[in-house]
Each structure stands twice: as structure tokens, then as C-alpha cells.
Tab-separated table of C-alpha atoms and ligand atoms in Angstrom:
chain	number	residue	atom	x	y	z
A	1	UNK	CA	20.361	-16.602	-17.949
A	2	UNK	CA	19.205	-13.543	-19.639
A	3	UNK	CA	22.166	-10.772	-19.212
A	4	UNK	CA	20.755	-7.256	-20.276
A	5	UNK	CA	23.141	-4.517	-20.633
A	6	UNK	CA	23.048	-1.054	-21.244
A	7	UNK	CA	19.423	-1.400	-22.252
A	8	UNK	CA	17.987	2.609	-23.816
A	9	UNK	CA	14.254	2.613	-24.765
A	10	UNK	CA	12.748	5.899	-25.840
A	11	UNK	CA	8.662	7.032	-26.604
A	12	UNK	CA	9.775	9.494	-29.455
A	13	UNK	CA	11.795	11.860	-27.504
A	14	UNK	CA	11.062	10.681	-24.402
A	15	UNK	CA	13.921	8.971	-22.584
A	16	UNK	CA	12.436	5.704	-20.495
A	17	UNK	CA	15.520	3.457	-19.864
A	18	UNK	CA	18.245	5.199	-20.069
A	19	UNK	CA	20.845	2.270	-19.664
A	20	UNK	CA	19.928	-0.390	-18.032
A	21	UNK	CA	21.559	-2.922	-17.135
A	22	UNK	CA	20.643	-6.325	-14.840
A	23	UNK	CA	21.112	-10.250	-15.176
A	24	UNK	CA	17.610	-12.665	-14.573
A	25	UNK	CA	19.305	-15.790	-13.328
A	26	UNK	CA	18.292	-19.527	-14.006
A	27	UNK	CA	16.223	-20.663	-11.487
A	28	UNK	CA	15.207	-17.973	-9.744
A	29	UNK	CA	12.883	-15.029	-8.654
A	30	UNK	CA	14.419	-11.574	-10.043
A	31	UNK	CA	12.407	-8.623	-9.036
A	32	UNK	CA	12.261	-5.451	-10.271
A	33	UNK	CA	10.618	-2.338	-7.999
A	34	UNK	CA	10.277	0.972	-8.662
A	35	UNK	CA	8.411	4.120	-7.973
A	36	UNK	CA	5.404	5.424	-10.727
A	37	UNK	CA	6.902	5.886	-13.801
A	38	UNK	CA	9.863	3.846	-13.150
A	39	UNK	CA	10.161	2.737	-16.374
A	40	UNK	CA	9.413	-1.089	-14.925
A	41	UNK	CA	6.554	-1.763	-17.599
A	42	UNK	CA	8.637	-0.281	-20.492
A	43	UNK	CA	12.082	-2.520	-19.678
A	44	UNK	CA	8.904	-5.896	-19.638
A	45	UNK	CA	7.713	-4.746	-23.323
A	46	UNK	CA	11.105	-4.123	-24.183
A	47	UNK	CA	12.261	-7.426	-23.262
A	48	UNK	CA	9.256	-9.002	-24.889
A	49	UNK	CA	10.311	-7.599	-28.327
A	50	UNK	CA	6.979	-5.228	-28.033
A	51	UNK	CA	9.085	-2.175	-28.045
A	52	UNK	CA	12.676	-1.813	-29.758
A	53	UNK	CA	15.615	-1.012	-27.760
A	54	UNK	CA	17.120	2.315	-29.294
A	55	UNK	CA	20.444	0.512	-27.781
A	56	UNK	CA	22.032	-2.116	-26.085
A	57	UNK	CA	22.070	-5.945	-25.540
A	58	UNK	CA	19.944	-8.838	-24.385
A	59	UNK	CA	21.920	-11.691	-24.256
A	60	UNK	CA	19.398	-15.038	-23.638
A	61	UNK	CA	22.310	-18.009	-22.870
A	62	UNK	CA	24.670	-15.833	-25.009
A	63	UNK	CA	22.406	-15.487	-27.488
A	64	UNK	CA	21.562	-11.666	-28.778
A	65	UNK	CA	17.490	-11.318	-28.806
A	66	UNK	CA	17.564	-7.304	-29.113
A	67	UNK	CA	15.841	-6.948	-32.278
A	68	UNK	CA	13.843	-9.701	-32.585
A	69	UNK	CA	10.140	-9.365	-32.451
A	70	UNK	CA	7.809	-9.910	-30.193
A	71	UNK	CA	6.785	-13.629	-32.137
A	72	UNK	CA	10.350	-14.422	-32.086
A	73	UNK	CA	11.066	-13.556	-28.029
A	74	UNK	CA	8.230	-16.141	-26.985
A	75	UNK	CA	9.394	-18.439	-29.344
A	76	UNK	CA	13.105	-18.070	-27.478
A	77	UNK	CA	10.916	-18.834	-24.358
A	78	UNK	CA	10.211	-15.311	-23.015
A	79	UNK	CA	6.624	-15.405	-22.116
A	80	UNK	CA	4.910	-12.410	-20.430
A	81	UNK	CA	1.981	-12.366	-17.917
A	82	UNK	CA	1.181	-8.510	-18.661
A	83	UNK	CA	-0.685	-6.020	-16.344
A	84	UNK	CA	-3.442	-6.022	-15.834
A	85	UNK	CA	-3.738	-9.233	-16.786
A	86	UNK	CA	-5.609	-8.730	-20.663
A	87	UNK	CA	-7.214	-12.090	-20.982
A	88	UNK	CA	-9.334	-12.156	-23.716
A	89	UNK	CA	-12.887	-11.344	-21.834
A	90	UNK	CA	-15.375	-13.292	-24.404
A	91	UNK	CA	-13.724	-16.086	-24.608
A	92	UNK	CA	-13.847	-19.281	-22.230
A	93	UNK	CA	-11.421	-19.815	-19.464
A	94	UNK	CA	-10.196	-23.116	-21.801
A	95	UNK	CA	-9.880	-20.886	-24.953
A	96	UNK	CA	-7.772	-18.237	-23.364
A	97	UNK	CA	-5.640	-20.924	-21.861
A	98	UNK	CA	-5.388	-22.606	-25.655
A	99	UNK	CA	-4.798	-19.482	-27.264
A	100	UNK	CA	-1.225	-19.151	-24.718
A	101	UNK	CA	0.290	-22.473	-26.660
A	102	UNK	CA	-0.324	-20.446	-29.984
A	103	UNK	CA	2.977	-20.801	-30.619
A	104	UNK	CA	2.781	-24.861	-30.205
A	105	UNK	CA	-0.551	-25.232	-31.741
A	106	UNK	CA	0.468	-28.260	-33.616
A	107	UNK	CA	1.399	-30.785	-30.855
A	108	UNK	CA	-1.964	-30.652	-29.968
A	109	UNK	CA	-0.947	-33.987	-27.409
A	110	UNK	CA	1.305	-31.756	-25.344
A	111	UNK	CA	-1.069	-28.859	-25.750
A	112	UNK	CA	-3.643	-31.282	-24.114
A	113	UNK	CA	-1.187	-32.722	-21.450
A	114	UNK	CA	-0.265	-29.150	-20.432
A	115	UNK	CA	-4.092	-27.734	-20.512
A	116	UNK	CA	-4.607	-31.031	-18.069
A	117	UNK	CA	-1.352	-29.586	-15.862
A	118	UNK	CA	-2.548	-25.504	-15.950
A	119	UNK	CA	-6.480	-26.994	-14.389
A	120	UNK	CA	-4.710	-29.373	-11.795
A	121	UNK	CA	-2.665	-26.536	-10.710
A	122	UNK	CA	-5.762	-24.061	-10.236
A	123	UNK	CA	-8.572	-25.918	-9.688
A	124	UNK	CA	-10.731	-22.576	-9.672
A	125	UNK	CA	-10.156	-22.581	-13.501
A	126	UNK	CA	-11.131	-25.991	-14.035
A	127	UNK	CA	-14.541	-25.139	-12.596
A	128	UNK	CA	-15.207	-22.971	-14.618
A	129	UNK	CA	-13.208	-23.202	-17.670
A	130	UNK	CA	-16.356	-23.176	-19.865
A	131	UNK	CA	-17.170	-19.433	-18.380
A	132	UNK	CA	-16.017	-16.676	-20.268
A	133	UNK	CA	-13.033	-14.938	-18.846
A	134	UNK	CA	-14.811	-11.577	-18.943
A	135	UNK	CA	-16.875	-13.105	-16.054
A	136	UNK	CA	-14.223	-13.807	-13.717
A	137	UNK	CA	-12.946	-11.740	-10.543
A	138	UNK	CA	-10.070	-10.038	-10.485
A	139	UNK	CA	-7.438	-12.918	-8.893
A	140	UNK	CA	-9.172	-15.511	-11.219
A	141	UNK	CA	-8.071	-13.335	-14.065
A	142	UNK	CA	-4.716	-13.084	-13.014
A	143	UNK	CA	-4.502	-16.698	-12.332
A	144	UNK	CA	-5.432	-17.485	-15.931
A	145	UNK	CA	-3.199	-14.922	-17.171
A	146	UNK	CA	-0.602	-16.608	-15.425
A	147	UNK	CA	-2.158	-20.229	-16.812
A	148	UNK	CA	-2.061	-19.001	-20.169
A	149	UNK	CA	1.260	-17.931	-20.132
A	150	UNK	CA	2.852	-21.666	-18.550
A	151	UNK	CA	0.927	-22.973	-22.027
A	152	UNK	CA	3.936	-21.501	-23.474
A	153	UNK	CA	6.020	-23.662	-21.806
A	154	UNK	CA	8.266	-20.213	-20.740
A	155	UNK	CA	11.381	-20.306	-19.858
A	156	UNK	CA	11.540	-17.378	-18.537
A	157	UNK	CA	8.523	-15.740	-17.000
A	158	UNK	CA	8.116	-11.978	-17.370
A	159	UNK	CA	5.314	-10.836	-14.947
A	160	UNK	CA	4.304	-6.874	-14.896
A	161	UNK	CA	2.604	-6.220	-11.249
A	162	UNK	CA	0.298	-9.144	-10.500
A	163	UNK	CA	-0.685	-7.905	-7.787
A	164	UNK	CA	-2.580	-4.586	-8.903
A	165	UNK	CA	-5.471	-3.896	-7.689
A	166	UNK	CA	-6.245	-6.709	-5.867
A	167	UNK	CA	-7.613	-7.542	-2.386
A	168	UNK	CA	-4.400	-8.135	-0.094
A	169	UNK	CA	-5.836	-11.789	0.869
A	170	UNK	CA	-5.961	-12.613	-2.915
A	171	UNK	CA	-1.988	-10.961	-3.508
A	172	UNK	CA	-1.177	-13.540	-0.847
A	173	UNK	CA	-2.762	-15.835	-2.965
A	174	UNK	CA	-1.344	-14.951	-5.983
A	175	UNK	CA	2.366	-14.384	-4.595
A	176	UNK	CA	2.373	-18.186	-3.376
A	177	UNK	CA	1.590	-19.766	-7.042
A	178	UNK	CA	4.707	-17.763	-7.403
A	179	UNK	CA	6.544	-18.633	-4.867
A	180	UNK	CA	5.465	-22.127	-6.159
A	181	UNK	CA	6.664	-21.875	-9.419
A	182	UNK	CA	10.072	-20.486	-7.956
A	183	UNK	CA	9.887	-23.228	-5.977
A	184	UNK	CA	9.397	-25.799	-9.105
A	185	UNK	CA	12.648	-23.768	-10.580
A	186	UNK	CA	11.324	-21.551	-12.958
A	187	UNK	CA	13.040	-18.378	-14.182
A	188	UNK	CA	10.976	-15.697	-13.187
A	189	UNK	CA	11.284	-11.553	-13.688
A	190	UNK	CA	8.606	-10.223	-11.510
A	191	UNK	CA	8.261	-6.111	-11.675
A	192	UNK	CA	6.110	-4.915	-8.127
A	193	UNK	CA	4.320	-2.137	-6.522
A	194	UNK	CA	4.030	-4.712	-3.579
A	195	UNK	CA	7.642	-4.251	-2.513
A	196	UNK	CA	7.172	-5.943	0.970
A	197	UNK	CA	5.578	-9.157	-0.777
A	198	UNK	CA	8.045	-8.971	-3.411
A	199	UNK	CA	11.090	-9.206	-1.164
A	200	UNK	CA	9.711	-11.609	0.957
A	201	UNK	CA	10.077	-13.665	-2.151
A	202	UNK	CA	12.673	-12.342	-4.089
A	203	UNK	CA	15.903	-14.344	-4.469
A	204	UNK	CA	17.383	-10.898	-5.962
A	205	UNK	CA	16.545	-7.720	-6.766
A	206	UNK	CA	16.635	-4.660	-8.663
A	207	UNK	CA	15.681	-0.748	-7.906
A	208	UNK	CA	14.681	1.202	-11.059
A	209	UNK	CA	14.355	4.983	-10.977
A	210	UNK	CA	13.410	7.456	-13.679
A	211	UNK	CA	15.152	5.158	-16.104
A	212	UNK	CA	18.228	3.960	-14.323
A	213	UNK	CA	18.909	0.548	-12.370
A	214	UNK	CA	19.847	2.609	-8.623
A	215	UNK	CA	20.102	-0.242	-6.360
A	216	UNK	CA	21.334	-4.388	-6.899
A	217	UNK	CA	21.219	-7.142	-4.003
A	218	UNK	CA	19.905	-9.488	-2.390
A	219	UNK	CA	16.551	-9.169	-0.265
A	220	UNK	CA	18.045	-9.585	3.562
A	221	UNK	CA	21.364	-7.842	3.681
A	222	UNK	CA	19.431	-4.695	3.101
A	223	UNK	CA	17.977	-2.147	4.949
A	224	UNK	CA	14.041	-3.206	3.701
A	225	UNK	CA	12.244	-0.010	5.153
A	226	UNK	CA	14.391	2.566	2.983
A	227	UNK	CA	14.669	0.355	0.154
A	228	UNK	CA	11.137	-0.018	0.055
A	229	UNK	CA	10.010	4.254	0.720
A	230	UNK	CA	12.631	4.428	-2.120
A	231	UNK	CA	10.713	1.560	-4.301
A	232	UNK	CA	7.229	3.655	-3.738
A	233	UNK	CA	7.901	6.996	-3.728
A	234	UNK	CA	10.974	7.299	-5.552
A	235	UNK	CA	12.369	9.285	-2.001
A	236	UNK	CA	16.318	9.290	-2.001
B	301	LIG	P1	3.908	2.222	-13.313
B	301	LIG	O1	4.344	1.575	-12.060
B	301	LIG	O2	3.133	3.473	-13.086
B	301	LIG	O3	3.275	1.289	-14.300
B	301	LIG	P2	6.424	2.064	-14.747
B	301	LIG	O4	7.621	2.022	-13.875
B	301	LIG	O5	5.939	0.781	-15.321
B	301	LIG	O6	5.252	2.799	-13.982
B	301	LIG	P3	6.496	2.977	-17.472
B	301	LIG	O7	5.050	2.722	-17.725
B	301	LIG	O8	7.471	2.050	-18.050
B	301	LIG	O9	6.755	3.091	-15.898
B	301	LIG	O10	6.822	4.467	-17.944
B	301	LIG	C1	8.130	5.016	-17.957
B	301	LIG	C2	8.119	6.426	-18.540
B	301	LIG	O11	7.762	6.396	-19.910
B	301	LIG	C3	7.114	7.360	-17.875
B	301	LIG	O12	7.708	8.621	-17.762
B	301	LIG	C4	5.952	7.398	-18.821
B	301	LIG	O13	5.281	8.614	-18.755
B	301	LIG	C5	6.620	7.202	-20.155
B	301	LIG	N1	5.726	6.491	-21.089
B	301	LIG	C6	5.164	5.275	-20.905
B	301	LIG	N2	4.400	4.930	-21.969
B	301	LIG	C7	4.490	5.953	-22.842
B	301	LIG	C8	3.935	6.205	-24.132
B	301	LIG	N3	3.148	5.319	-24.756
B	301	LIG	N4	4.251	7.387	-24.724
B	301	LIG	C9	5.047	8.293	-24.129
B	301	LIG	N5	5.608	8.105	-22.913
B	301	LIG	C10	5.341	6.969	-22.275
């Protein structure tokens, strides 16, 4: 469980979390939606150690990780999938799946066993992991963002709008390996645009607006249509 509490990131004087607070339970599918500007993509880098918290606490199993860098967080187990999905275009599907067990590099048997596990599970990478990534659409990138970041072996998966800009049939796609990996009992934080998709999978969820955590619950015993004008355009 990764408590967060009271969480303040700033860009210079700029104010982008101003206190928030939320819990990503074991086992599940936390979501976090928000309007434009939200603040959803700073709370991911600030949990991945890429920005520093001004104040407050991250507590990973009781364990304070505000302050450590960004090595550090994936080395706790904190991987991110990021937007946009920046795989590393010139290199091969297989290389930019590698290069996401960096931080495992030398039990190159369990690197192998897991590489083996990442191509059985999307068998559009194994055909053509000797392509370079550069060359692949816009869902196959995201999938192999999302491969790249299980080489980790994550315990807690922080993904930042996997669905952007893709073709609704291929967000169905992508929200089922999700689902999937839910299903498997990963810990996943998933920030969305997509708020219909997302709560159709969420087993909680979060509102964030300009900065502040607004809303808390559980996808169901909520009124879905206002939540979700609220989640894209920030309406009250
Ligand atoms: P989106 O859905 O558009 O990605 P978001 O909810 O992820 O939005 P953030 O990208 O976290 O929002 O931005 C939160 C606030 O911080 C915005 O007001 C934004 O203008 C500001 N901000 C983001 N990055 C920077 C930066 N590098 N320098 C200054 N301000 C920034």
C-alpha cells in the first residue's frame, strides 16, 4: 500500500499539488481523473522521485520514499509507464524491453525468463521484436511501454493516460491488458482522460482539480455522468 498524504509539488512559483492526499491499495486498480491541467501528470513524476515534493509524505508499506530519487523509487518497485509512451524509437522492440530490467541487469536468467513472459503476453511484440520501436503504431508503442515497464518486476504500476491519442478500438485493447493485469493482482495507479473506460475498470477512484484531491469512492455508488463532466471539463 502506498499512503500519500498531504503531497505539495510546485514549478518555481507555480503551485501544482497543493495537498494531496490518496492511498493506492494492494491489489488493485486506483484511478486518478481529472480535467487539463489537473495536476495528474505532476502527482505520477512526483511519485516516481522525478520531481521533489516541496512537502508531505509517501509512505510505501510504512516506509517514507519522499525524497528519494527517481533510481531509488523503481528500485522500491514503483515503475512508471509514462505518456506518451517514450520508448526509445531506434532501438529494437527486444532492446527497449531489456533496457526496462536496467535495474536487474545482472540476473540475466530472470531477465531472460521475464523477456520470454512480456512476448507470450503480447504476441504482436514478439513478431516483431527485432523492429525498431520508432516503427511501431501507436497501441504497439504503448504495449511495449507497458512491456518494458513489467521487466521491472513493479510492484506498483504508475501509468500516465495510456490511452492518448489512440483509436477507441485500440483503448479497448489496451484497457483489457489492464484489466488483465488487475486481474493477475497487480497494484496499479492509472491517471485517465478516458473517464468512462477508466471507471468501468476502476476498483477506486480519485478526482483531482487544480491541485486538490475533490472527490474519493468507489466507481458504482456514484453518480458517473457528473463525475465524469467534472473529470473533463473541470465543471462543478
Ligand atoms: P493533462 O491532462 O493536460 O496532462 P495534468 O492533470 O497532467 O494535465 P499537469 O501536467 O500535472 O496536469 O500540470 C499541472 C499544472 O502545472 C498546470 O497548471 C501546468 O501548467 C503546470 N505545469 C506543468 N508542467 C510545468 C512546468 N514544467 N513548468 C511550469 N508549470 C508546469
Amino acid at each position: 500500500m502506498l499512503e500519500i498524504r498531504d503531497i505539495h509539488t510546485s514549478y518555481g512559483k507555480i503551485a501544482a499539488l497543493k495537498g494531496v492526499s490518496l492511498d493506492i491499495a494492494d491489489g488493485g486498480l486506483t484511478c486518478l481523473l481529472g480535467p487539463n491541467g489537473a495536476g495528474k501528470t505532476t502527482l505520477i513524476w512526483t511519485i516516481a522521485g522525478i520531481l521533489k515534493a516541496r512537502a508531505g509524505s509517501m509512505k510505501l508499506d510504512g516506509e517514507e520514499i519522499a525524497g528519494l530519487r527517481a533510481p531509488q523509487i523503481v528500485g522500491k518497485g514503483i515503475v512508471t509507464v509514462p505518456e506518451n509512451r517514450l520508448v526509445f524509437p531506434e532501438m529494437t522492440v527486444r532492446d527497449n524491453l531489456i533496457a526496462g530490467s536496467f535495474s536487474r541487469r545482472k540476473d540475466k536468467g530472470g531477465v531472460a525468463r521475464d523477456l520470454e513472459e512480456v512476448l507470450e503476453r503480447f504476441p504482436r511484440l514478439r513478431e516483431r521484436a527485432n523492429q525498431d520501436a520508432g516503427t511501431l503504431s501507436g497501441g504497439e508503442q504503448q504495449m511495449l511501454a507497458v512491456g518494458r515497464a513489467l521487466m521491472a518486476r513493479p510492484k506498483i504500476l504508475l501509468m500516465d493516460e495510456p490511452s492518448t491519442g489512440l483509436a477507441p478500438i485500440i483503448v479497448e485493447e489496451i484497457f483489457q491488458i489492464i484489466g488483465q493485469l488487475r486481474d493477475e493482482g497487480k497494484t496499479i495507479f492509472l491517471v485517465e482522460q478516458n473517464a468512462h473506460m477508466a471507471l468501468d475498470y476502476a476498483d477506486h477512484f480519485y478526482l483531482l482539480e487544480q491541485g486538490h484531491v475533490t472527490f474519493g469512492g468507489v466507481p458504482g455508488e456514484v453518480d458517473h455522468d457528473e463525475l465524469i463532466q467534472r473529470a473533463y471539463l473541470g465543471a462543478r
